[in-house]
Tab-separated table of C-alpha atoms in Angstrom:
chain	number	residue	atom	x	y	z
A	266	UNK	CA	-10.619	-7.963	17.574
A	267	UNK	CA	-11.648	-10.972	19.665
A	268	UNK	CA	-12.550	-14.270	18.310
A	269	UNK	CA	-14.255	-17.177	20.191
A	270	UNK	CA	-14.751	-20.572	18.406
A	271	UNK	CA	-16.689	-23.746	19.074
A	272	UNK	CA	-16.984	-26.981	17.015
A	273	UNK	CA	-20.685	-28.284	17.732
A	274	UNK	CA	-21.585	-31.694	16.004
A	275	UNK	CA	-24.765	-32.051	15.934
A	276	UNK	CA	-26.291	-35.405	13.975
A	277	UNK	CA	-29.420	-37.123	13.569
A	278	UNK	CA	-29.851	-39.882	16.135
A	279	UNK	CA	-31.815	-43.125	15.489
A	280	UNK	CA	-31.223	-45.941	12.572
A	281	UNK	CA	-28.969	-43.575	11.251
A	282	UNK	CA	-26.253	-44.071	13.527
A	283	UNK	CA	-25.237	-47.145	12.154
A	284	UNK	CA	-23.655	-45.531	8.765
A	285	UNK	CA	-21.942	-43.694	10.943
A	286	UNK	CA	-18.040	-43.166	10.204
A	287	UNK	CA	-18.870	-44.368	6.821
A	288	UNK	CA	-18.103	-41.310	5.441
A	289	UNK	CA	-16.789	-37.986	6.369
A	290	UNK	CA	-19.001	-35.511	8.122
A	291	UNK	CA	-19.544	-31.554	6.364
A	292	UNK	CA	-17.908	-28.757	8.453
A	293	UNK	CA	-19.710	-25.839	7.489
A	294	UNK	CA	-18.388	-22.321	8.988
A	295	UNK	CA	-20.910	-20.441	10.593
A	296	UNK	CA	-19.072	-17.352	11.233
A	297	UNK	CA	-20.440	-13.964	12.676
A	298	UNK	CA	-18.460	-10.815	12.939
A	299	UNK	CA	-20.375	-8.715	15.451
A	300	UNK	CA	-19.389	-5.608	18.413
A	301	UNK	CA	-20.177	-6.769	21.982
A	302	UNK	CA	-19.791	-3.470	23.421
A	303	UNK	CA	-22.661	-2.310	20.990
A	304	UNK	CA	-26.103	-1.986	22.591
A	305	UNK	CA	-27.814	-2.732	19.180
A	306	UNK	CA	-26.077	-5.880	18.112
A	307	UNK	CA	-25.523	-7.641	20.908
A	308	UNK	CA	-28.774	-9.958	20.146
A	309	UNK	CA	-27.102	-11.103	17.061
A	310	UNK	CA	-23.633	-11.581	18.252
A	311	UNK	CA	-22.373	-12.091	22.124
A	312	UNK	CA	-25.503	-13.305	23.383
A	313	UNK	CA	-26.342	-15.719	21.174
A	314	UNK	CA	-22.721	-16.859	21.934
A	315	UNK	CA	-23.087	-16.771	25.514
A	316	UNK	CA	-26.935	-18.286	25.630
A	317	UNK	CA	-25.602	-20.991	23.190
A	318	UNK	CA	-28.486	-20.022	20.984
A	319	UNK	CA	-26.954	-20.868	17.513
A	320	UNK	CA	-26.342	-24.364	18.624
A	321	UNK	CA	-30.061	-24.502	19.530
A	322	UNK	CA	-31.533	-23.582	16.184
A	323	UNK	CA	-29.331	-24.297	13.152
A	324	UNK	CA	-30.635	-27.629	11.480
A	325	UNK	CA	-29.770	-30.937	12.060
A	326	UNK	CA	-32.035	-32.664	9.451
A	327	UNK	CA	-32.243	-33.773	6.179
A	328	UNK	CA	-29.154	-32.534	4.194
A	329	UNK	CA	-27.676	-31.241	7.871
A	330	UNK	CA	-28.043	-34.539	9.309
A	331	UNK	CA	-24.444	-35.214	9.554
A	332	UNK	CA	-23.424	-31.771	9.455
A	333	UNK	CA	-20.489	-30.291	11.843
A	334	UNK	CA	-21.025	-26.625	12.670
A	335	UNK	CA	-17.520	-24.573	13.305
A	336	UNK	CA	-19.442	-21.629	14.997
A	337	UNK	CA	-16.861	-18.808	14.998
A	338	UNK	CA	-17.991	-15.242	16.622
A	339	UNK	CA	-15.484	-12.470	15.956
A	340	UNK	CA	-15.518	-9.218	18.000
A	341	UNK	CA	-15.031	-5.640	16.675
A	342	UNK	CA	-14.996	-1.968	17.875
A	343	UNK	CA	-17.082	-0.764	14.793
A	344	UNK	CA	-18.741	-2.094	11.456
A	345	UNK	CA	-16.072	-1.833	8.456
A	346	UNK	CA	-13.413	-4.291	9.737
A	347	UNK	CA	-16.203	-6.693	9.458
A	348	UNK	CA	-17.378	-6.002	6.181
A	349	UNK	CA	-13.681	-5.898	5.145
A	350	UNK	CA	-13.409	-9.889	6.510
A	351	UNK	CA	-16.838	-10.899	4.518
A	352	UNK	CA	-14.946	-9.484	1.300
A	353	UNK	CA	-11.984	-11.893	2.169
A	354	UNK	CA	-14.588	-14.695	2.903
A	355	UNK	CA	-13.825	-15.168	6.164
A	356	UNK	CA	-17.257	-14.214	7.710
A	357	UNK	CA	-20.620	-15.490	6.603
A	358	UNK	CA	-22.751	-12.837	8.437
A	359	UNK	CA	-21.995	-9.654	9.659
A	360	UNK	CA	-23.704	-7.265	12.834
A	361	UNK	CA	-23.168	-3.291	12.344
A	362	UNK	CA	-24.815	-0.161	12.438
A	363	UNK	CA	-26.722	1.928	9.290
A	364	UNK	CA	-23.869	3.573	8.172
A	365	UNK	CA	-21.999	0.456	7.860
A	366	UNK	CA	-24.533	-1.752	6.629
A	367	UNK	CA	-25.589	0.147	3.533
A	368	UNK	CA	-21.506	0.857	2.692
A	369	UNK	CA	-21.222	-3.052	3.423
A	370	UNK	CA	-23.984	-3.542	0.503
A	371	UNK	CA	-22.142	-1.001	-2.093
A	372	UNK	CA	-19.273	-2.717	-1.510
A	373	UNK	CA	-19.908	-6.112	-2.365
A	374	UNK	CA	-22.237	-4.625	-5.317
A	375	UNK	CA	-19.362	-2.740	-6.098
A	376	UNK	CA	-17.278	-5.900	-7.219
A	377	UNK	CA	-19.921	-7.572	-9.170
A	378	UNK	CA	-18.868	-10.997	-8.010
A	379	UNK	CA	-20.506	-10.668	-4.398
A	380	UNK	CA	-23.111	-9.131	-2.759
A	381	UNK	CA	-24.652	-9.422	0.532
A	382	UNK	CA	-28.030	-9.288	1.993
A	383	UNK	CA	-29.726	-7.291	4.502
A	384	UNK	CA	-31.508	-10.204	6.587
A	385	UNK	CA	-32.746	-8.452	9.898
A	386	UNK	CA	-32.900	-5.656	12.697
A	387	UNK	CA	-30.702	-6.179	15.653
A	388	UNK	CA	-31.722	-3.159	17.600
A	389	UNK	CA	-33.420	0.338	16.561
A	390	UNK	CA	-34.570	3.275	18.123
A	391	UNK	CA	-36.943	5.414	15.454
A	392	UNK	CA	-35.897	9.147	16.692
A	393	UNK	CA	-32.171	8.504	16.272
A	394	UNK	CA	-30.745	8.345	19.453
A	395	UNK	CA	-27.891	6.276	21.385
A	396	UNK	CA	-25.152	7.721	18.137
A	397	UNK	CA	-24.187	11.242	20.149
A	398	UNK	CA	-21.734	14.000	20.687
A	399	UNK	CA	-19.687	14.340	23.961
A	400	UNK	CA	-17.340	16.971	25.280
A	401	UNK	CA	-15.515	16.398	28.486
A	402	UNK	CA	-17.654	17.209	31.786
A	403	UNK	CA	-16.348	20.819	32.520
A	404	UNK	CA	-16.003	22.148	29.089
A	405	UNK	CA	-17.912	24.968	28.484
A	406	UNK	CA	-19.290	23.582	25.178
A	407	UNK	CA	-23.176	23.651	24.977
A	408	UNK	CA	-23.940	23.168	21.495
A	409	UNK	CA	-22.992	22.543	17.908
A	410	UNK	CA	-22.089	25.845	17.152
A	411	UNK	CA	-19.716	25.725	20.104
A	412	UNK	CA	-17.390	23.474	18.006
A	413	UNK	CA	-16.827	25.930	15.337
A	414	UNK	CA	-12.380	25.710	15.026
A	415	UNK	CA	-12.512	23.370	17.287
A	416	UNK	CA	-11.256	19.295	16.848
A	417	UNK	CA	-14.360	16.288	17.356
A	418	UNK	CA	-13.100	12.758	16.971
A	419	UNK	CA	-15.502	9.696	16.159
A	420	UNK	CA	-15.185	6.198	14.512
A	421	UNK	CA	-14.970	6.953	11.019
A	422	UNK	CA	-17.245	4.644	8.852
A	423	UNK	CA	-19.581	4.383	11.832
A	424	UNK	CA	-23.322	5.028	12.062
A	425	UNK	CA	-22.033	7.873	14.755
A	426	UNK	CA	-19.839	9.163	11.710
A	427	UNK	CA	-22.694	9.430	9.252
A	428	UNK	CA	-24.952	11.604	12.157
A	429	UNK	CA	-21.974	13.626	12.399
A	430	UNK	CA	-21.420	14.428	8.879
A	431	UNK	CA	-25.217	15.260	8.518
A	432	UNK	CA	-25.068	17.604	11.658
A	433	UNK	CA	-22.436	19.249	10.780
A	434	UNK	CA	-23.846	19.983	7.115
A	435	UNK	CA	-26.888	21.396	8.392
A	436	UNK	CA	-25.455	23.769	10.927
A	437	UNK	CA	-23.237	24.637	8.393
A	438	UNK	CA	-20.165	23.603	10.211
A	439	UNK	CA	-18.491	20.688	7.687
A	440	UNK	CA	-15.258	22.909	6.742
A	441	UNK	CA	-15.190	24.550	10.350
A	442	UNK	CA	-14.605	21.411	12.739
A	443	UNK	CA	-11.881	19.062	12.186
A	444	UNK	CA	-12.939	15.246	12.112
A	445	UNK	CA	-9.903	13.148	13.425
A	446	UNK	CA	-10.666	8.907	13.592
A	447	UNK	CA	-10.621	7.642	16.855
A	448	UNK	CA	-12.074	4.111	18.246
A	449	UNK	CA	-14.934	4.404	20.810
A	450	UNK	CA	-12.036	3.539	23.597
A	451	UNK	CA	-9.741	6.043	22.950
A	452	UNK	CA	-12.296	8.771	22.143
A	453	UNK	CA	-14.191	8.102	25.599
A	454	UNK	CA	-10.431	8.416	27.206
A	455	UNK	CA	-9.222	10.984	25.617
A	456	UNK	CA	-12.538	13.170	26.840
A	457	UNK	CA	-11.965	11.912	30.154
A	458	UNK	CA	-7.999	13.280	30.145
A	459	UNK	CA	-9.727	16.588	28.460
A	460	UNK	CA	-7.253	15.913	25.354
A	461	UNK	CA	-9.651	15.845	22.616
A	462	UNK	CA	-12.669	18.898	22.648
A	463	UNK	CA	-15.475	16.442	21.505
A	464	UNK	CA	-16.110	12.394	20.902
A	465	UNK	CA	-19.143	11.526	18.276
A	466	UNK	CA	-19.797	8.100	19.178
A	467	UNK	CA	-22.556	4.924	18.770
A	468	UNK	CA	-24.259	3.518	21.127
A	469	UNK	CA	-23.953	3.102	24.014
A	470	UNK	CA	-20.323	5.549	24.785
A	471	UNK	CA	-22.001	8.637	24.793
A	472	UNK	CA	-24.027	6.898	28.261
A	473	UNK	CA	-20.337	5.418	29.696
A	474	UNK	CA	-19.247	8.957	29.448
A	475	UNK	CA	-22.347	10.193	31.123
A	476	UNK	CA	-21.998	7.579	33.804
A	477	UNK	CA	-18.726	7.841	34.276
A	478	UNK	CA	-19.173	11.320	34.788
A	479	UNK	CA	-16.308	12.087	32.282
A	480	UNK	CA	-18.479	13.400	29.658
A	481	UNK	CA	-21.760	15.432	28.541
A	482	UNK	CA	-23.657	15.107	25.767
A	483	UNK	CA	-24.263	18.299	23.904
A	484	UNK	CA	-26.082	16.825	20.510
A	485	UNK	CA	-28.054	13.600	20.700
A	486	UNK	CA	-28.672	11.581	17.303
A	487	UNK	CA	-32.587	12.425	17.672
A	488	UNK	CA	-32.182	16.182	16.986
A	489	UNK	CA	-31.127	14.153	13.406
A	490	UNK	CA	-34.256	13.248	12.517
A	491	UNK	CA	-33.330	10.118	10.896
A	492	UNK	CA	-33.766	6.543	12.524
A	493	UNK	CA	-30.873	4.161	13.634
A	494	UNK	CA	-30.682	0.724	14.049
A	495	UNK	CA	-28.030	-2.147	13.380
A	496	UNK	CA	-28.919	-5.051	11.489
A	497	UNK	CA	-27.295	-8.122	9.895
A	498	UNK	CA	-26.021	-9.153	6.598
A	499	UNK	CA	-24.718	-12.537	5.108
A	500	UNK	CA	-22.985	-13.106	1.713
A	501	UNK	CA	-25.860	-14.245	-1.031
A	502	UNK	CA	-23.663	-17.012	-2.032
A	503	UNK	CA	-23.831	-18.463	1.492
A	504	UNK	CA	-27.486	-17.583	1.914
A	505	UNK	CA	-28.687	-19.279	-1.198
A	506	UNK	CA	-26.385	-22.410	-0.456
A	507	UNK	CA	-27.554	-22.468	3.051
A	508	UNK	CA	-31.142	-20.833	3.556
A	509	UNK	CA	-32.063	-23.302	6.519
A	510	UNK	CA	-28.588	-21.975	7.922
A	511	UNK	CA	-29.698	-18.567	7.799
A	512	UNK	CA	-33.344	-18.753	9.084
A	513	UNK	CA	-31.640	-20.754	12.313
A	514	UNK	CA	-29.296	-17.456	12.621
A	515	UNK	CA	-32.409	-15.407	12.510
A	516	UNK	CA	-34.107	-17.517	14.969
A	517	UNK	CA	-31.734	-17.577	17.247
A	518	UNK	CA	-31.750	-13.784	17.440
A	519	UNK	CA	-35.458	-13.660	17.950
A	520	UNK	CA	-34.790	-15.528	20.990
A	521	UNK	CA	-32.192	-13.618	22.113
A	522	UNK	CA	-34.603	-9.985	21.704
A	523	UNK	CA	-37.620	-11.834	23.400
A	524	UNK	CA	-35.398	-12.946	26.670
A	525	UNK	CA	-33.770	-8.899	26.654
A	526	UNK	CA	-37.422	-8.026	25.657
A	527	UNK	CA	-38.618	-9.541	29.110
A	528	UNK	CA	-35.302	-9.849	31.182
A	529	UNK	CA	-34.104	-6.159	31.019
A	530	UNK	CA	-32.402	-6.407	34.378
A	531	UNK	CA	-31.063	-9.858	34.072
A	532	UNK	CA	-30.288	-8.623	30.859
A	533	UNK	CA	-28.167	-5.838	31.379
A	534	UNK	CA	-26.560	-7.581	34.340
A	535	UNK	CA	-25.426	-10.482	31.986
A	536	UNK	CA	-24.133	-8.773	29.397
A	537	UNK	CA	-22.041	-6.670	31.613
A	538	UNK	CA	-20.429	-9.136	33.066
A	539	UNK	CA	-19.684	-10.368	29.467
A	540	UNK	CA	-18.423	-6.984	28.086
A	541	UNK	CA	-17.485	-4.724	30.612
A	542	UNK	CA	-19.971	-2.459	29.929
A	543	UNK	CA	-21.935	-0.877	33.238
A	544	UNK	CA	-25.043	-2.706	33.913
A	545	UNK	CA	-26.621	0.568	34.620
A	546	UNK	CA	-25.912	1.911	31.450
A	547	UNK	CA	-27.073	-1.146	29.628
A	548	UNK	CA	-30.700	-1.199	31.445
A	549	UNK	CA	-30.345	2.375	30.137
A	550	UNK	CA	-30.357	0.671	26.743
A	551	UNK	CA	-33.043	-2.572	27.392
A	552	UNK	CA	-35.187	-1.030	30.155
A	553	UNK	CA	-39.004	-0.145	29.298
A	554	UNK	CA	-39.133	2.532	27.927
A	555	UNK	CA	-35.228	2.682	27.285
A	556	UNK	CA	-33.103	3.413	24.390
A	557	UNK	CA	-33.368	0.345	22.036
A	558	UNK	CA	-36.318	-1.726	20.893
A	559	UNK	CA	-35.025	-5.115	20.012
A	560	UNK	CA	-36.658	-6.255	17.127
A	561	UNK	CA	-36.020	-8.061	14.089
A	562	UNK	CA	-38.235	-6.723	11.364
A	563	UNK	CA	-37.113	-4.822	8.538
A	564	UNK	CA	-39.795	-1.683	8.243
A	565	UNK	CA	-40.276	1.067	6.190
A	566	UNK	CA	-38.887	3.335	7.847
A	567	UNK	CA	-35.428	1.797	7.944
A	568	UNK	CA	-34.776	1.210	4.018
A	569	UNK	CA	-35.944	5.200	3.622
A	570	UNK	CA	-33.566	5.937	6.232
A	571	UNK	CA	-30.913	4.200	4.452
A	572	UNK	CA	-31.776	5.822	1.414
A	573	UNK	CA	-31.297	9.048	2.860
A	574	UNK	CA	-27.872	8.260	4.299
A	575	UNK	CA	-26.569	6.884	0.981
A	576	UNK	CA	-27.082	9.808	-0.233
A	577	UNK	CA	-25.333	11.621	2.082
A	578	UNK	CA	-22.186	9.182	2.048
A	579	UNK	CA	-22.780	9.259	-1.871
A	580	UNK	CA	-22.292	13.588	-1.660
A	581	UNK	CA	-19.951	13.500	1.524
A	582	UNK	CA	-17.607	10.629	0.999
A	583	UNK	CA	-17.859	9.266	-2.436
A	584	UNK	CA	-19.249	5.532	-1.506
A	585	UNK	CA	-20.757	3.840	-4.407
A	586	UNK	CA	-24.705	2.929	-5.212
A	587	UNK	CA	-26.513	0.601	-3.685
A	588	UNK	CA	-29.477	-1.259	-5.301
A	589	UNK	CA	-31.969	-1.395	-2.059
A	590	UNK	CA	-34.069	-3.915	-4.416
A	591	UNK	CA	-31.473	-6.381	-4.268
A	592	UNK	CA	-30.172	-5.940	-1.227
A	593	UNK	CA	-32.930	-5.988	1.213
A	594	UNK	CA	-34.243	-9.581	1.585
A	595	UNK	CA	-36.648	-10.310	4.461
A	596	UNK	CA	-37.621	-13.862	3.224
A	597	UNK	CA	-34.737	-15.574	5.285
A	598	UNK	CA	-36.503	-13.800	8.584
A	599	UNK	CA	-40.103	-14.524	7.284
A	600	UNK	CA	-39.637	-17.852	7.590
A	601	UNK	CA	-37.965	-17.455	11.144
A	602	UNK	CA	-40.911	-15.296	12.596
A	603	UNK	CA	-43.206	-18.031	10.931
A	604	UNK	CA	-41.157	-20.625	12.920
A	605	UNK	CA	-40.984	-18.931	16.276
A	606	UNK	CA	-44.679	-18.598	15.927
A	607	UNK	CA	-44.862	-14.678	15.171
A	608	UNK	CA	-46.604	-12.350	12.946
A	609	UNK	CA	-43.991	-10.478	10.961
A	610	UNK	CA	-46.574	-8.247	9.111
A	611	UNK	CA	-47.888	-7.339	12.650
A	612	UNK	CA	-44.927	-6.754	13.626
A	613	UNK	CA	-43.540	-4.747	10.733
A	614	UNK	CA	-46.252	-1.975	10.449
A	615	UNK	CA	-45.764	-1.334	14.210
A	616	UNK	CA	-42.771	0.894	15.728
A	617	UNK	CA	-41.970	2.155	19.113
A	618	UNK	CA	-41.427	5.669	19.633
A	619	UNK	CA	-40.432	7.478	22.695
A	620	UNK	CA	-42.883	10.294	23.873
A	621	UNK	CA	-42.980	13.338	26.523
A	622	UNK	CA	-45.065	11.911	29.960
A	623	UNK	CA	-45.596	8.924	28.455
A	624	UNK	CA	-48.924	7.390	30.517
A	625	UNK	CA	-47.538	3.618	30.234
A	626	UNK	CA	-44.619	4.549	31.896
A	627	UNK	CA	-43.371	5.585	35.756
A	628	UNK	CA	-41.967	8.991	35.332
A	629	UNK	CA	-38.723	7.918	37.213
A	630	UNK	CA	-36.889	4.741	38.615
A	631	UNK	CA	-34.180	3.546	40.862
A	632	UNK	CA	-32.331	0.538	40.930
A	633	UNK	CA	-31.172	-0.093	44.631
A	634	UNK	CA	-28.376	-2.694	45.177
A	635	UNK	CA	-30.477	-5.000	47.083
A	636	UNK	CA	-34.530	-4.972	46.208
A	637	UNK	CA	-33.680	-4.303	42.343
A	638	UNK	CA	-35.554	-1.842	40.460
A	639	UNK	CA	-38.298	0.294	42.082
A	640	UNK	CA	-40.832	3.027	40.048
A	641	UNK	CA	-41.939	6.083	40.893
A	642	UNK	CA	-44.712	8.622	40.560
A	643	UNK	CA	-43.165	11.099	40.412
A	644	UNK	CA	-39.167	12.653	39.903
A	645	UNK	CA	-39.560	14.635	42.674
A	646	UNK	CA	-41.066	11.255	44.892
A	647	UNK	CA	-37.981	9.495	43.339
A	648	UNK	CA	-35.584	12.136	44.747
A	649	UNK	CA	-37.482	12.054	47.920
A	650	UNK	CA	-36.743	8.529	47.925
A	651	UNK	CA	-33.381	8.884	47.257
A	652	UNK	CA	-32.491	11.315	49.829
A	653	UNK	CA	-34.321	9.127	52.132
A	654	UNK	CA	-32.488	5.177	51.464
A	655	UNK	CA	-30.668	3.799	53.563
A	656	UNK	CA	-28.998	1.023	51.231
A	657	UNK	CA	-26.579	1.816	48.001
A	658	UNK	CA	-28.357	3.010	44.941
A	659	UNK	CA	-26.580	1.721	42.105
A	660	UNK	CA	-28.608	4.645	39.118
A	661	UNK	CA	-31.600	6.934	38.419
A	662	UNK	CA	-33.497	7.333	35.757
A	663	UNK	CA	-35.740	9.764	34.261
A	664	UNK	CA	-37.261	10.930	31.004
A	665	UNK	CA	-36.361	13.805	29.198
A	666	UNK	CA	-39.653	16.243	29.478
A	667	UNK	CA	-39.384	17.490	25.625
A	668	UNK	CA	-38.563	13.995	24.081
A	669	UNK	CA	-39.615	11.278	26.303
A	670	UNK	CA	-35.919	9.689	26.056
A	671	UNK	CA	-35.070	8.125	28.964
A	672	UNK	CA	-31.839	9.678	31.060
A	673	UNK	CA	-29.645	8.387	33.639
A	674	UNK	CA	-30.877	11.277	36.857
A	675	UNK	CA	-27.421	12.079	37.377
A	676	UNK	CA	-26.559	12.910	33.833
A	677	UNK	CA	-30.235	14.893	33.038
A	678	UNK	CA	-30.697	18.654	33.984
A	679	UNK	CA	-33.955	19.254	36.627
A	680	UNK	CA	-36.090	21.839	37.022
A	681	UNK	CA	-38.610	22.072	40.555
A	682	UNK	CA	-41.303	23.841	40.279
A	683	UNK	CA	-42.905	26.419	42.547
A	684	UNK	CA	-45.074	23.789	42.994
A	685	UNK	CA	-42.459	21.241	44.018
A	686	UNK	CA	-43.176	19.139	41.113
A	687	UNK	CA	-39.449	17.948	39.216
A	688	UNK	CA	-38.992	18.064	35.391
A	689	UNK	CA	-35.905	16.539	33.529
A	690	UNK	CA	-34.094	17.318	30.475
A	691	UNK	CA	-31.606	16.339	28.296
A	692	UNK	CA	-29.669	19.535	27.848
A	693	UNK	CA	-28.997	22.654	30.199
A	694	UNK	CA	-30.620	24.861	27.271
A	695	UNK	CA	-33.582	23.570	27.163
A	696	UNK	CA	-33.931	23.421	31.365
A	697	UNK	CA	-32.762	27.189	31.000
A	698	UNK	CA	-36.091	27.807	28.605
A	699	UNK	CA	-38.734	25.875	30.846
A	700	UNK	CA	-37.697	28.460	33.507
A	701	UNK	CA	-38.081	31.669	31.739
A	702	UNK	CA	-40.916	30.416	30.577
A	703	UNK	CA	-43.081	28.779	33.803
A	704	UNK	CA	-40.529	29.608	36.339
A	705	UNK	CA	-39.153	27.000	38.760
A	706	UNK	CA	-35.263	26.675	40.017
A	707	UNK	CA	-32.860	24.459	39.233
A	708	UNK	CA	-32.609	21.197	41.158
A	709	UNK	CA	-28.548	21.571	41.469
A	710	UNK	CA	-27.708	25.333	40.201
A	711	UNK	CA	-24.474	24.874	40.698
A	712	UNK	CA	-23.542	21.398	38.700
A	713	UNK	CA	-22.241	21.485	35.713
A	714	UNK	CA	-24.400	18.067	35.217
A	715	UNK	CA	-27.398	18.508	37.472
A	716	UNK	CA	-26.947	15.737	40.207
A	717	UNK	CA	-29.922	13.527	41.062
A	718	UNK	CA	-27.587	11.305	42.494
């Protein structure tokens, strides 16, 4: 865990500065527990840290007018340390994934002192993906079934742990692979030493691994079927004490999404220098057409979702009930959308999905070193392209031709045509079909992870 802390006093200027000193100024905490190396959370945790964006919209009138803010962001691997420091009252909100948000909710119900409430979206993506399942680069492990006697570690408690469980049950597999707990570091390096035979992990490891070239994803959280997303959650007691406090958290996160929104690049260059996490991997992530939508609203979709997966942690793991109508609360981010000028019921009913050949989007991309990121027609113009440059290419990207999801080049499995036209997938299997059925050759027969670059 990493904790960064600032004291920002911020006052009300004018004819009240001469009571000032009269009496003794509020501190009020405003901590957030929240996982920088987390795709989906980082617009409600490091950068608003690192943009100063919490300073920028808490209040500083009426009852805040002398207020001093002790802004505290904490920094996790994975949800349930954080929900274990808002039970101790140490935090005031918390960032996580699904899995961890909906235990975070039973668990404060669970007391019937405290309960929390789920304010807002940090990041989502509606088929499932960036939670995945890795198994070092020359394993010979294609699928599920593949893992039958065989050991997978993941973050237990995480929204990568709850795919897992449900994959598992449906292939019929829960009492045939052993689960060990690992954190997303040592999982990613014990695939890369080949000590471990597969990593289930959140977003964005199972892309390191992929970019690292250390590991290949053989199940990706949209096979599923169920949505993820990470969200945020304060303690009621706080929230109802300090609404105004709340809707300034929310706005300051609907900043943060808008400037990823239309900064990808920037973005993802940013945030890796503040994490460590490859800039390619997070453009992956913010990019058109990439991994996450960042957006705040809390839709339909999500609380079904979490129904679904309460159940499952319910049958699987024994986690207590939740009451969704007292936990959800979107007022607190009403109010912020109203404030920033938005249209939450707009924005509510709508939801981006990825799709195969999508028209609004170049079928491939490169991001050279020095001229940034340049589209492409076609994949086979981008690998034209690439085989022609003359300066460093830092990644490639394509879209997966069943799914739409978009792939680093290197990591995704081509097919040319007889026709010289390129098609990419996700897994070799599904490359494998497209040939027998409309012929074609493999772009890199030989690869074990088809290199486009």
């Amino acid at each position: 865990m990493r904790e960064t802390s600032t004291l920002a006093t911020l006052t009300l200027c004018g004819s009240l500065a001469m009571f000032a000193g009269a009496a003794s100024a509020e501190t009020i905490q405003v901590g957030i527990g929240h996982q920088s190396m987390v795709t989906n959370t980082v617009s409600g945790g490091i950068v608003l840290e690192k943009l100063g964006l919490l300073e920028k919209h808490l209040p500083t009138t009426g009852k805040y007018a002398d207020v001093d803010y002790d802004i505290v962001f904490r920094d996790y691997d994975s949800g349930p340390p954080i929900t274990n420091q808002m039970l101790a009252g140490k935090l005031e909100f918390g960032v996580m994934g699904d899995y961890p948000l909906i235990v975070n909710g039973a668990k404060f119900q669970e007391t019937g002192k405290q309960e929390t409430r789920f304010i807002g979206v940090t990041g989502y993506n509606l088929r499932g993906t960036g939670n995945g399942i890795v198994v070092p680069i020359e394993s010979d492990t294609q699928s599920l079934a593949d893992l039958e006697g065989k050991t997978l570690s993941v973050p237990v408690g995480s929204a990568a742990w709850g795919m897992t469980l449900k994959a598992l049950s449906e292939a019929g597999l829960s009492d045939k692979v052993r689960i060990v707990n690992q954190s997303p570091a040592v999982g990613a390096a014990n695939i890369q030493a080949g000590r471990i035979d597969a990593h289930a992990d959140f977003c964005p490891w199972s892309e390191i691994m992929e970019f690292r070239e250390t590991g290949r994803k053989i199940y990706d959280g949209s096979e599923a079927g169920v949505p993820t997303f990470h969200g945020i959650v304060v303690r009621e007691s706080y929230a109802e004490q300090y609404p105004e406090i709340v809707e300034g958290v929310l706005k300051a996160t609907l900043e943060a999404q808008k400037w990823i929104q239309e900064n990808p690049m920037e973005a993802a260059m940013k945030v890796s220098e503040w994490t460590g996490v490859e800039k390619e991997v997070l453009y992956l992530y913010f990019s058109n057409g990439g991994i996450t939508t960042a957006e705040a609203s809390i839709k339909t979709q999500w609380v079904d979702a979490m129904k679904y997966d309460l159940d499952l942690l319910k049958r699987e793991v024994g986690v207590p009930d939740l009451d969704f109508d007292r936990w959800v609360d979107d007022s607190y981010l009403r109010a912020a959308y109203k404030a920033m000028d938005l249209d939450y019921d707009t924005l509510v009913t709508s939801v981006v999905d990825t799709q195969p050949n999508n028209p609004d989007l170049k079928p491939a991309e490169i991001w050279f070193q020095d001229k940034g990121i340049v589209t492409y027609n076609s994949v086979a113009d981008m690998l034209a392209a690439k085989e022609a440059a003359e300066s460093p290419i830092n990644a490639t990207f394509v879209y997966d031709n069943l799914t739409g999801l978009k792939l680093f080049g290197k990591a995704a499995y081509m097919v040319r045509g007889n026709d010289g036209d390129v098609v990419a997938f996700l897994k070799k299997a599904d490359s494998e079909k497209y040939i027998a059925n409309h012929g074609g050759t493999p772009v890199t027969p030989e690869s074990a992870v088809a290199m486009a670059y």
